[in-house]
Amino acid sequence: MSRAVPEQKPTWRTGTAPGIFPLLGHGIALYRRPLAFLNSLPAHGDLVEIRLGPQRAWMVCHPELTHEVLMDPHTFDKGGPLYDRLGKLMGDGLVTCRRPTHRAKRRLLQPAFRPSHAAAYTDLVTEEAESVCHGWRTGRTVPVTEAMMTLTTRVISRVLLSDSLDDTTTAEVRDCLTDVVRGLFVRTVVPIDALFRLPTPANRRYRHALTRLHAIIDTAIAERRRGPDRDDVLGTLLAAARGEGGAPPITDQEVHDHLITLLLTGVEAPALCLADAFSLLARHPEAERRLHAELDAVLPGGRRPGRDDLPHLVRTRCVVAETLRHSSPGWLFTRVATRETELAGCRLPAGATVLYSPYLLHHDPASFPDPERFDPDRWLPGRAGAAQRRALMPFSAGNRKCLGDEFAMVEATLALATIAGRRRLRHVPGYVEQPPRPAITLGPRALVMACEARSRASDSRTAGDHVVDNA
Ligand code: HEM
């Protein structure tokens, strides 16, 4: 039986996760087998106490309770040592800022990523998607994750900075982002600064990558100030720095922090989502065949998708939605109680860490029957119930919901349609799915696949494969 939206306040179950190690708490389980650990928690309650090192923390394991936390930013804000550390690396941008300054920052950036605006990026995304798969040859292997990182880096840098970065600098940004995102996770979960001052190759790589990213952004800002205005996110930020638009001017540091935050958030998650989609499709031939049938019907002859095609790429969007459910790149997030409060009947002290995990919510059989099964049809129009739609939270919810949610959906749908319309990717012989290595995001970090010619689905199409309904 799947879960329904409760009509009245439910009686919450609370508990404590077993297996607390002295000093390390559940840190080892979370690091060594993060997904199995998360999947084990709902059995212990809707709100489950865990230990992060010696500290108590509470994991919300029910979608409605998660909404309760996310819809109350006065009580559950970003904050605590984790965000203090992230703030040192990313500045005071949209991800790390606290509630009092959040609204103004969000209002400034929102227009560029508004759902009605997302389709305006169609040509940009399809051009870049075509360009990354252009050189793929049948029978050769393709570094899929790297190619998707190239694609999403080029897309976000054009959205933020138009054509300010040349190809070499864009590739450098991609490589720096990979090193920084990898290093960010350990720096936020292991609070021992001395470790990261050691001259190890990993520390040197991280420091170099962060320094280069900051320098590339500073150069782009300085060059724009010397040249003409452009209608992009940097243009919006510089207008805000000049005090245009009525709000108090933002500082140069804020311009910089916004750009680095958007680069750090806008590249890896959509790239991992796309890499995961190709990996999952290769393991689920029926889902792949139906996707191809839609692409051949909507985009005959491998035509490049345009803005008007988006409403007809129903199954393609379902593949993206199901990939985000099955293999959500954003897997674990925290909030801090700003005051003593009650959650699920438990008293939480001021400063308490509350965690939520899209991965956990998406793999709870109470919300999604047979959760390990990759089944894009779950998201066909009219199929999913209200409770399932509420439990699907790859982009979070509430005022800190992903700024780029619709942009990322459009980007991934168009990129998938463009690439899968031209090429078919298969796992190489001997491929074994690797257990995920925890980082800020989860996903296949070094996926390599084999490229095959794409047979037209019209050869084997069965009635009903192409969904006309675009509700
Ligand atoms: C598949 C792709 C993506 C996924 C799964 C994803 C997921 C998320 C999640 C779960 C959050 C909330 C984090 C929290 O609760 O602490 C978030 C926030 C955010 N995301 Fe994304 N994201 C994606 C793509 C993007 C893109 C393309 C951008 C670039 C515009 C972006 C920019 C942001 C920003 C700026 C925030 C902070 C929003 C705020 O606090 O107001 N994301 N994202």
Coordinates of C-alpha atoms and ligand atoms in Angstrom, one line a residue:
M1 CA 0.0 0.0 0.0
S2 CA 1.4 3.4 -0.9
R3 CA 1.2 6.4 1.3
A4 CA -1.7 8.9 1.2
V5 CA -1.5 12.6 2.2
P6 CA -2.8 12.6 5.8
E7 CA -5.9 14.7 6.3
Q8 CA -5.3 15.4 10.0
K9 CA -2.2 15.7 12.1
P10 CA -0.7 12.2 12.1
T11 CA 0.7 10.5 15.2
W12 CA 4.5 10.5 14.5
R13 CA 6.8 7.7 15.4
T14 CA 10.1 8.6 16.9
G15 CA 13.2 6.5 17.6
T16 CA 17.0 6.2 17.7
A17 CA 19.1 4.6 15.1
P18 CA 21.0 1.6 16.4
G19 CA 24.8 1.0 16.0
I20 CA 26.2 4.1 17.7
F21 CA 30.1 3.9 17.7
P22 CA 31.8 5.7 20.6
L23 CA 33.0 9.1 19.4
L24 CA 32.1 8.6 15.8
G25 CA 28.4 7.9 16.3
H26 CA 26.9 7.0 12.9
G27 CA 29.6 8.8 11.0
I28 CA 31.2 5.6 9.8
A29 CA 27.9 4.1 8.6
L30 CA 27.1 7.3 6.8
Y31 CA 30.5 7.4 5.1
R32 CA 31.0 3.7 4.3
R33 CA 27.5 2.7 3.3
P34 CA 25.4 5.9 3.1
L35 CA 22.5 4.6 1.1
A36 CA 22.0 1.4 3.1
F37 CA 22.2 3.5 6.3
L38 CA 19.6 6.0 5.0
N39 CA 17.3 3.2 3.8
S40 CA 17.5 1.6 7.3
L41 CA 16.2 4.7 9.2
P42 CA 12.4 4.8 8.4
A43 CA 12.0 1.5 10.2
H44 CA 13.0 3.3 13.4
G45 CA 10.6 6.2 13.1
D46 CA 9.4 9.2 11.2
L47 CA 11.9 11.3 13.2
V48 CA 15.1 9.3 14.1
E49 CA 17.9 10.5 16.3
I50 CA 21.4 9.8 15.0
R51 CA 24.8 10.8 16.2
L52 CA 27.2 12.8 14.0
G53 CA 30.4 12.2 16.0
P54 CA 29.4 12.8 19.6
Q55 CA 26.6 15.2 18.6
R56 CA 23.0 14.4 18.6
A57 CA 21.1 15.1 15.3
W58 CA 17.6 14.3 14.0
M59 CA 16.8 12.8 10.6
V60 CA 13.3 13.4 9.2
C61 CA 12.1 10.2 7.5
H62 CA 8.6 11.1 6.5
P63 CA 7.7 13.4 3.5
E64 CA 5.1 15.4 5.5
L65 CA 7.5 16.0 8.4
T66 CA 10.1 17.0 5.9
H67 CA 7.7 19.6 4.4
E68 CA 6.9 20.8 8.0
V69 CA 10.7 21.5 8.5
L70 CA 11.3 23.1 5.1
M71 CA 8.2 25.3 5.2
D72 CA 9.2 26.8 8.6
P73 CA 12.5 28.7 7.8
H74 CA 12.1 30.9 10.9
T75 CA 12.6 27.8 13.1
F76 CA 14.8 25.6 10.8
D77 CA 17.3 27.8 9.0
K78 CA 20.6 27.1 7.3
G79 CA 23.3 27.5 9.9
G80 CA 25.7 25.7 12.3
P81 CA 29.3 24.8 11.8
L82 CA 28.7 23.1 8.4
Y83 CA 27.4 26.2 6.8
D84 CA 30.0 28.3 8.5
R85 CA 32.6 26.2 6.8
L86 CA 30.8 26.2 3.5
G87 CA 30.5 30.0 3.8
K88 CA 34.3 30.3 4.0
L89 CA 34.6 28.5 0.7
M90 CA 31.5 29.9 -1.2
G91 CA 31.1 33.2 0.4
D92 CA 27.7 34.6 1.4
G93 CA 25.7 33.5 -1.7
L94 CA 22.3 32.0 -2.0
V95 CA 23.2 28.5 -0.7
T96 CA 24.9 29.6 2.5
C97 CA 23.1 32.9 3.5
R98 CA 20.8 32.9 6.5
R99 CA 17.1 33.7 6.5
P100 CA 17.4 37.5 7.2
T101 CA 19.4 38.2 4.0
H102 CA 18.0 35.3 1.9
R103 CA 14.9 37.0 0.5
A104 CA 16.6 40.0 -1.2
K105 CA 19.3 37.7 -2.7
R106 CA 16.7 35.3 -4.1
R107 CA 14.6 38.1 -5.5
L108 CA 17.6 39.4 -7.4
L109 CA 18.5 36.1 -9.0
Q110 CA 15.1 34.5 -9.4
P111 CA 14.1 36.2 -12.7
A112 CA 16.9 34.6 -14.7
F113 CA 15.7 31.1 -13.5
R114 CA 12.0 31.6 -13.5
P115 CA 10.1 28.7 -15.1
S116 CA 8.7 30.9 -17.8
H117 CA 12.3 31.9 -18.6
A118 CA 13.7 28.4 -18.6
A119 CA 12.5 27.6 -22.2
A120 CA 14.4 30.7 -23.4
Y121 CA 17.6 28.7 -23.0
T122 CA 16.5 25.9 -25.4
D123 CA 18.8 26.8 -28.3
L124 CA 21.8 27.3 -26.0
V125 CA 21.3 23.8 -24.4
T126 CA 20.7 21.9 -27.6
E127 CA 23.7 23.5 -29.3
E128 CA 25.9 22.5 -26.5
A129 CA 24.4 19.0 -26.3
E130 CA 24.9 18.5 -30.0
S131 CA 28.5 19.7 -29.7
V132 CA 29.5 17.3 -26.9
C133 CA 28.2 14.2 -28.7
H134 CA 29.3 15.3 -32.2
G135 CA 32.6 13.5 -32.0
W136 CA 31.3 10.3 -30.5
R137 CA 32.0 7.4 -32.9
T138 CA 30.1 4.1 -33.1
G139 CA 32.1 1.3 -31.3
R140 CA 34.2 3.7 -29.3
T141 CA 34.0 4.5 -25.6
V142 CA 32.8 7.8 -24.3
P143 CA 33.7 9.5 -20.9
V144 CA 30.0 10.2 -20.2
T145 CA 30.3 12.0 -16.8
E146 CA 33.1 14.2 -18.2
A147 CA 31.1 15.0 -21.3
M148 CA 28.0 15.9 -19.2
M149 CA 30.2 18.1 -17.0
T150 CA 31.5 19.9 -20.1
L151 CA 27.9 20.3 -21.3
T152 CA 26.5 21.7 -18.1
T153 CA 29.6 23.9 -17.5
R154 CA 29.2 25.5 -20.9
V155 CA 25.5 26.0 -20.5
I156 CA 25.7 27.6 -17.0
S157 CA 28.7 29.8 -18.0
R158 CA 26.8 31.1 -21.0
V159 CA 23.7 31.8 -18.8
L160 CA 25.8 33.6 -16.2
L161 CA 28.5 35.2 -18.4
S162 CA 27.3 35.0 -22.0
D163 CA 30.5 34.3 -24.1
S164 CA 33.0 35.8 -21.6
L165 CA 34.8 32.4 -21.2
D166 CA 36.7 30.9 -24.1
D167 CA 36.7 27.1 -24.6
T168 CA 40.0 26.6 -22.7
T169 CA 38.8 28.6 -19.7
T170 CA 35.4 26.7 -19.7
A171 CA 37.3 23.4 -19.6
E172 CA 39.5 24.7 -16.8
V173 CA 36.3 25.8 -14.9
R174 CA 34.9 22.3 -15.3
D175 CA 38.0 20.6 -14.0
C176 CA 38.4 23.1 -11.1
L177 CA 34.7 22.5 -10.1
T178 CA 35.3 18.7 -10.1
D179 CA 38.2 19.2 -7.6
V180 CA 36.4 21.7 -5.5
V181 CA 33.2 19.8 -5.1
R182 CA 35.2 16.7 -4.2
G183 CA 37.2 18.6 -1.6
L184 CA 34.2 20.5 -0.2
F185 CA 32.5 17.4 1.2
V186 CA 35.5 16.3 3.4
R187 CA 36.1 19.8 4.5
T188 CA 32.5 20.2 5.7
V189 CA 32.2 16.8 7.4
V190 CA 35.8 16.6 8.9
P191 CA 36.1 19.7 11.1
I192 CA 39.9 19.5 11.5
D193 CA 41.5 22.5 9.6
A194 CA 45.1 21.3 10.3
L195 CA 44.5 18.2 8.1
F196 CA 43.7 20.4 5.1
R197 CA 46.8 22.6 5.6
L198 CA 49.1 19.5 5.0
P199 CA 50.9 19.7 1.6
T200 CA 49.2 16.5 0.3
P201 CA 48.5 16.3 -3.5
A202 CA 44.7 16.4 -2.8
N203 CA 45.0 19.5 -0.6
R204 CA 47.2 21.2 -3.2
R205 CA 44.8 20.3 -6.0
Y206 CA 41.8 21.7 -4.0
R207 CA 43.5 24.9 -3.1
H208 CA 44.7 25.5 -6.7
A209 CA 41.3 24.8 -8.1
L210 CA 39.6 27.2 -5.7
T211 CA 42.1 29.9 -6.3
R212 CA 41.7 29.5 -10.1
L213 CA 37.9 29.6 -9.9
H214 CA 37.9 32.8 -7.9
A215 CA 40.5 34.4 -10.3
I216 CA 38.5 33.4 -13.4
I217 CA 35.4 35.0 -11.9
D218 CA 37.2 38.2 -11.0
T219 CA 38.6 38.4 -14.5
A220 CA 35.2 38.0 -16.1
I221 CA 33.8 40.7 -13.8
A222 CA 36.6 43.1 -14.5
E223 CA 36.4 42.6 -18.3
R224 CA 32.7 43.1 -18.3
R225 CA 33.1 46.4 -16.4
R226 CA 35.4 47.6 -19.1
G227 CA 33.1 46.4 -22.0
P228 CA 29.4 46.8 -23.0
D229 CA 26.5 45.6 -20.8
R230 CA 25.1 42.1 -21.6
D231 CA 21.7 40.7 -20.8
D232 CA 22.8 37.8 -18.6
V233 CA 23.1 37.0 -14.9
L234 CA 26.4 39.0 -14.5
G235 CA 24.6 41.9 -16.2
T236 CA 21.8 41.7 -13.6
L237 CA 24.4 41.6 -10.8
L238 CA 26.4 44.6 -12.0
A239 CA 23.2 46.6 -12.5
A240 CA 22.3 45.7 -8.8
A241 CA 25.8 46.8 -7.8
R242 CA 25.2 50.2 -9.4
G243 CA 22.0 50.4 -7.3
E244 CA 19.7 50.2 -10.4
G245 CA 16.3 48.7 -9.7
G246 CA 15.5 50.6 -6.4
A247 CA 17.1 48.2 -3.9
P248 CA 20.3 49.2 -2.0
P249 CA 23.4 48.5 -4.1
I250 CA 25.0 45.1 -3.6
T251 CA 28.8 45.0 -2.9
D252 CA 31.5 43.7 -5.3
Q253 CA 32.0 40.8 -2.9
E254 CA 28.3 39.9 -3.3
V255 CA 28.6 39.9 -7.1
H256 CA 31.5 37.5 -6.8
D257 CA 29.8 35.2 -4.2
H258 CA 26.7 34.9 -6.3
L259 CA 28.6 33.9 -9.3
I260 CA 30.8 31.3 -7.5
T261 CA 27.7 29.8 -5.8
L262 CA 25.8 29.5 -9.1
L263 CA 28.8 27.8 -10.7
L264 CA 29.2 25.4 -7.8
T265 CA 25.5 24.5 -7.8
G266 CA 24.7 24.7 -11.5
V267 CA 27.2 22.2 -13.0
E268 CA 27.6 18.9 -11.0
A269 CA 24.0 18.0 -10.1
P270 CA 22.6 18.3 -13.6
A271 CA 25.7 16.6 -15.1
L272 CA 25.3 13.6 -12.7
C273 CA 21.6 13.4 -13.4
L274 CA 22.3 13.1 -17.1
A275 CA 25.1 10.6 -16.6
D276 CA 22.8 8.5 -14.4
A277 CA 19.9 8.7 -16.9
F278 CA 22.2 7.2 -19.6
S279 CA 23.4 4.5 -17.2
L280 CA 19.8 3.6 -16.1
L281 CA 18.5 3.6 -19.6
A282 CA 21.2 1.2 -20.7
R283 CA 20.2 -1.2 -17.9
H284 CA 16.4 -0.8 -18.7
P285 CA 16.0 -1.5 -22.4
E286 CA 12.2 -1.3 -22.3
A287 CA 12.3 2.3 -20.9
E288 CA 15.0 3.1 -23.4
R289 CA 12.9 1.8 -26.3
R290 CA 9.9 3.9 -25.3
L291 CA 12.1 7.0 -25.0
H292 CA 13.5 6.4 -28.5
A293 CA 9.9 5.9 -29.8
E294 CA 8.9 9.3 -28.4
L295 CA 12.1 11.0 -29.8
D296 CA 11.5 9.5 -33.3
A297 CA 7.9 10.6 -33.3
V298 CA 8.5 14.2 -31.9
L299 CA 11.9 14.8 -33.5
P300 CA 11.8 12.8 -36.8
G301 CA 15.2 12.2 -38.4
G302 CA 17.0 13.2 -35.2
R303 CA 15.9 16.8 -35.6
R304 CA 17.3 19.1 -32.9
P305 CA 14.5 19.9 -30.4
G306 CA 13.2 23.5 -30.3
R307 CA 11.2 25.3 -27.6
D308 CA 7.8 24.2 -29.0
D309 CA 8.9 20.5 -28.7
L310 CA 9.2 20.7 -24.9
P311 CA 5.5 20.0 -24.1
H312 CA 5.7 17.0 -26.4
L313 CA 8.8 15.4 -24.8
V314 CA 6.6 13.8 -22.1
R315 CA 8.4 10.5 -21.7
T316 CA 11.8 12.2 -21.9
R317 CA 10.8 14.4 -19.0
C318 CA 9.5 11.3 -17.2
V319 CA 13.0 9.7 -17.6
V320 CA 14.6 12.8 -16.0
A321 CA 12.0 12.8 -13.2
E322 CA 12.5 9.1 -12.5
T323 CA 16.3 9.5 -12.6
L324 CA 16.0 12.3 -10.0
R325 CA 13.8 10.0 -7.9
H326 CA 15.9 6.9 -8.2
S327 CA 19.4 8.5 -8.1
S328 CA 18.9 12.0 -6.6
P329 CA 22.2 13.9 -6.9
G330 CA 21.3 16.0 -3.8
W331 CA 21.1 13.3 -1.1
L332 CA 21.6 14.9 2.3
F333 CA 21.0 18.4 3.6
T334 CA 20.8 20.0 7.1
R335 CA 19.0 22.7 8.9
V336 CA 19.6 24.1 12.4
A337 CA 16.8 24.9 14.9
T338 CA 17.0 28.6 15.6
R339 CA 15.2 28.2 19.0
E340 CA 14.0 25.4 21.2
T341 CA 11.1 23.7 19.4
E342 CA 9.0 20.6 19.1
L343 CA 9.1 18.3 16.1
A344 CA 7.1 15.1 15.8
G345 CA 6.4 15.5 19.5
C346 CA 10.2 15.6 20.4
R347 CA 11.7 18.6 22.1
L348 CA 14.7 19.8 20.1
P349 CA 17.1 22.2 21.7
A350 CA 18.1 25.5 20.0
G351 CA 21.0 24.7 17.7
A352 CA 19.8 21.1 17.1
T353 CA 20.8 19.8 13.7
V354 CA 17.9 18.4 11.6
L355 CA 18.7 16.4 8.5
Y356 CA 16.6 15.5 5.5
S357 CA 17.5 13.2 2.5
P358 CA 15.8 13.2 -0.8
Y359 CA 17.4 9.8 -1.4
L360 CA 15.8 8.4 1.8
L361 CA 12.3 9.8 0.9
H362 CA 12.5 8.6 -2.7
H363 CA 13.4 5.0 -1.6
D364 CA 10.8 4.5 1.1
P365 CA 8.4 1.8 -0.2
A366 CA 5.6 3.6 1.7
S367 CA 5.8 6.4 -0.8
F368 CA 7.1 4.6 -3.9
P369 CA 6.2 0.9 -4.3
D370 CA 9.2 -1.1 -5.4
P371 CA 11.5 1.9 -5.0
E372 CA 14.7 0.3 -6.4
R373 CA 12.9 -0.2 -9.8
F374 CA 13.6 2.4 -12.4
D375 CA 10.2 3.1 -13.9
P376 CA 9.8 6.4 -15.8
D377 CA 6.1 5.5 -16.3
R378 CA 5.4 6.5 -12.7
W379 CA 5.5 10.1 -13.8
L380 CA 3.2 9.8 -16.9
P381 CA 0.4 12.3 -16.8
G382 CA -2.3 11.3 -14.3
R383 CA -0.3 8.3 -12.8
A384 CA 1.3 9.7 -9.6
G385 CA -0.9 10.5 -6.7
A386 CA -0.7 13.7 -4.7
A387 CA 1.3 12.0 -1.9
Q388 CA 3.9 10.7 -4.4
R389 CA 4.3 14.1 -6.0
R390 CA 4.8 15.6 -2.5
A391 CA 7.3 12.9 -1.6
L392 CA 9.4 13.6 -4.8
M393 CA 11.8 16.3 -3.6
P394 CA 15.0 16.2 -5.6
F395 CA 15.0 20.0 -5.6
S396 CA 13.8 20.3 -1.9
A397 CA 10.8 22.5 -1.0
G398 CA 9.9 25.8 0.7
N399 CA 11.9 29.1 0.4
R400 CA 15.2 27.3 0.0
K401 CA 14.0 25.1 -2.9
C402 CA 16.5 24.9 -5.7
L403 CA 16.7 28.2 -7.6
G404 CA 17.5 26.3 -10.8
D405 CA 14.8 23.5 -10.5
E406 CA 12.8 24.2 -13.7
F407 CA 16.0 25.3 -15.5
A408 CA 17.6 22.0 -14.6
M409 CA 14.5 20.0 -15.8
V410 CA 14.5 21.8 -19.1
E411 CA 18.3 21.5 -19.5
A412 CA 18.2 17.7 -18.7
T413 CA 15.2 17.0 -20.9
L414 CA 16.6 18.8 -23.9
A415 CA 20.1 17.4 -23.5
L416 CA 18.7 13.9 -23.1
A417 CA 16.5 14.3 -26.2
T418 CA 19.3 15.8 -28.3
I419 CA 21.9 13.1 -27.3
A420 CA 19.6 10.1 -27.2
G421 CA 18.1 11.2 -30.6
R422 CA 21.5 10.7 -32.1
R423 CA 23.4 8.1 -30.2
R424 CA 22.8 5.1 -28.0
L425 CA 25.1 4.4 -25.0
R426 CA 25.7 1.0 -23.7
H427 CA 27.6 -0.2 -20.6
V428 CA 31.1 -1.6 -21.5
P429 CA 31.5 -5.4 -21.1
G430 CA 32.3 -6.2 -17.4
Y431 CA 30.6 -3.0 -16.1
V432 CA 29.6 -3.3 -12.5
E433 CA 27.7 -0.6 -10.7
Q434 CA 30.0 1.0 -8.1
P435 CA 28.7 1.8 -4.6
P436 CA 28.5 5.6 -4.4
R437 CA 31.3 7.5 -2.8
P438 CA 29.7 10.2 -0.6
A439 CA 30.4 13.8 -1.6
I440 CA 28.2 16.9 -1.7
T441 CA 26.4 15.2 -4.5
L442 CA 25.9 11.5 -5.3
G443 CA 26.3 10.0 -8.8
P444 CA 28.6 8.2 -11.2
R445 CA 31.7 10.4 -11.1
A446 CA 33.7 8.6 -13.8
L447 CA 31.2 6.8 -16.0
V448 CA 32.5 5.5 -19.3
M449 CA 30.1 3.9 -21.8
A450 CA 30.3 2.5 -25.4
C451 CA 28.6 4.4 -28.2
E452 CA 26.3 2.6 -30.6
A453 CA 24.5 3.6 -33.8
R454 CA 20.9 4.5 -33.0
S455 CA 18.3 2.3 -34.8
R456 CA 15.0 4.2 -35.4
A457 CA 12.3 3.1 -33.0
S458 CA 9.7 3.2 -35.9
D459 CA 11.2 -0.2 -36.9
S460 CA 9.7 -1.8 -33.8
R461 CA 7.2 0.7 -32.4
T462 CA 4.1 -0.6 -30.7
A463 CA 0.8 1.3 -30.3
G464 CA 0.8 3.7 -27.3
D465 CA 4.5 4.2 -27.0
H466 CA 4.3 7.8 -28.0
V467 CA 2.4 9.8 -25.4
V468 CA 0.4 12.6 -27.0
D469 CA -1.1 13.9 -23.8
N470 CA 1.1 16.8 -22.6
A471 CA -0.9 17.8 -19.5
Ligands
HEM1 C1 19.4 18.2 -11.4 C2 19.9 19.3 -11.0 C3 19.8 19.9 -9.6 C4 19.4 19.3 -8.4 C5 19.1 17.9 -8.1 C6 19.5 20.4 -7.4 C7 19.1 20.2 -6.1 C8 19.0 21.2 -5.2 C9 18.6 21.1 -3.8 C10 18.1 19.8 -3.2 C11 18.6 22.3 -3.2 C12 18.2 22.6 -1.7 C13 19.4 22.4 -0.8 C14 19.0 22.5 0.7 O1 17.8 22.2 1.1 O2 19.8 22.9 1.5 C15 19.2 23.2 -4.2 C16 19.4 24.5 -3.9 C17 20.0 25.4 -4.8 N1 20.2 25.1 -6.2 FE1 20.0 23.4 -7.1 N2 19.8 21.5 -8.0 C18 20.0 21.3 -9.3 C19 20.4 22.2 -10.3 C20 20.7 23.5 -10.1 C21 21.1 24.5 -11.1 C22 21.2 24.2 -12.6 C23 21.3 25.7 -10.4 C24 21.8 26.9 -11.1 C25 21.0 27.9 -11.3 C26 21.0 25.5 -9.0 C27 21.1 26.4 -8.1 C28 20.8 26.3 -6.7 C29 20.8 27.3 -5.7 C30 21.3 28.7 -6.0 C31 20.3 26.8 -4.5 C32 20.1 27.5 -3.2 C33 18.7 28.1 -3.2 C34 18.3 28.9 -2.0 O3 18.7 28.6 -0.9 O4 17.5 29.8 -2.1 N3 20.7 24.1 -8.9 N4 19.4 22.5 -5.3

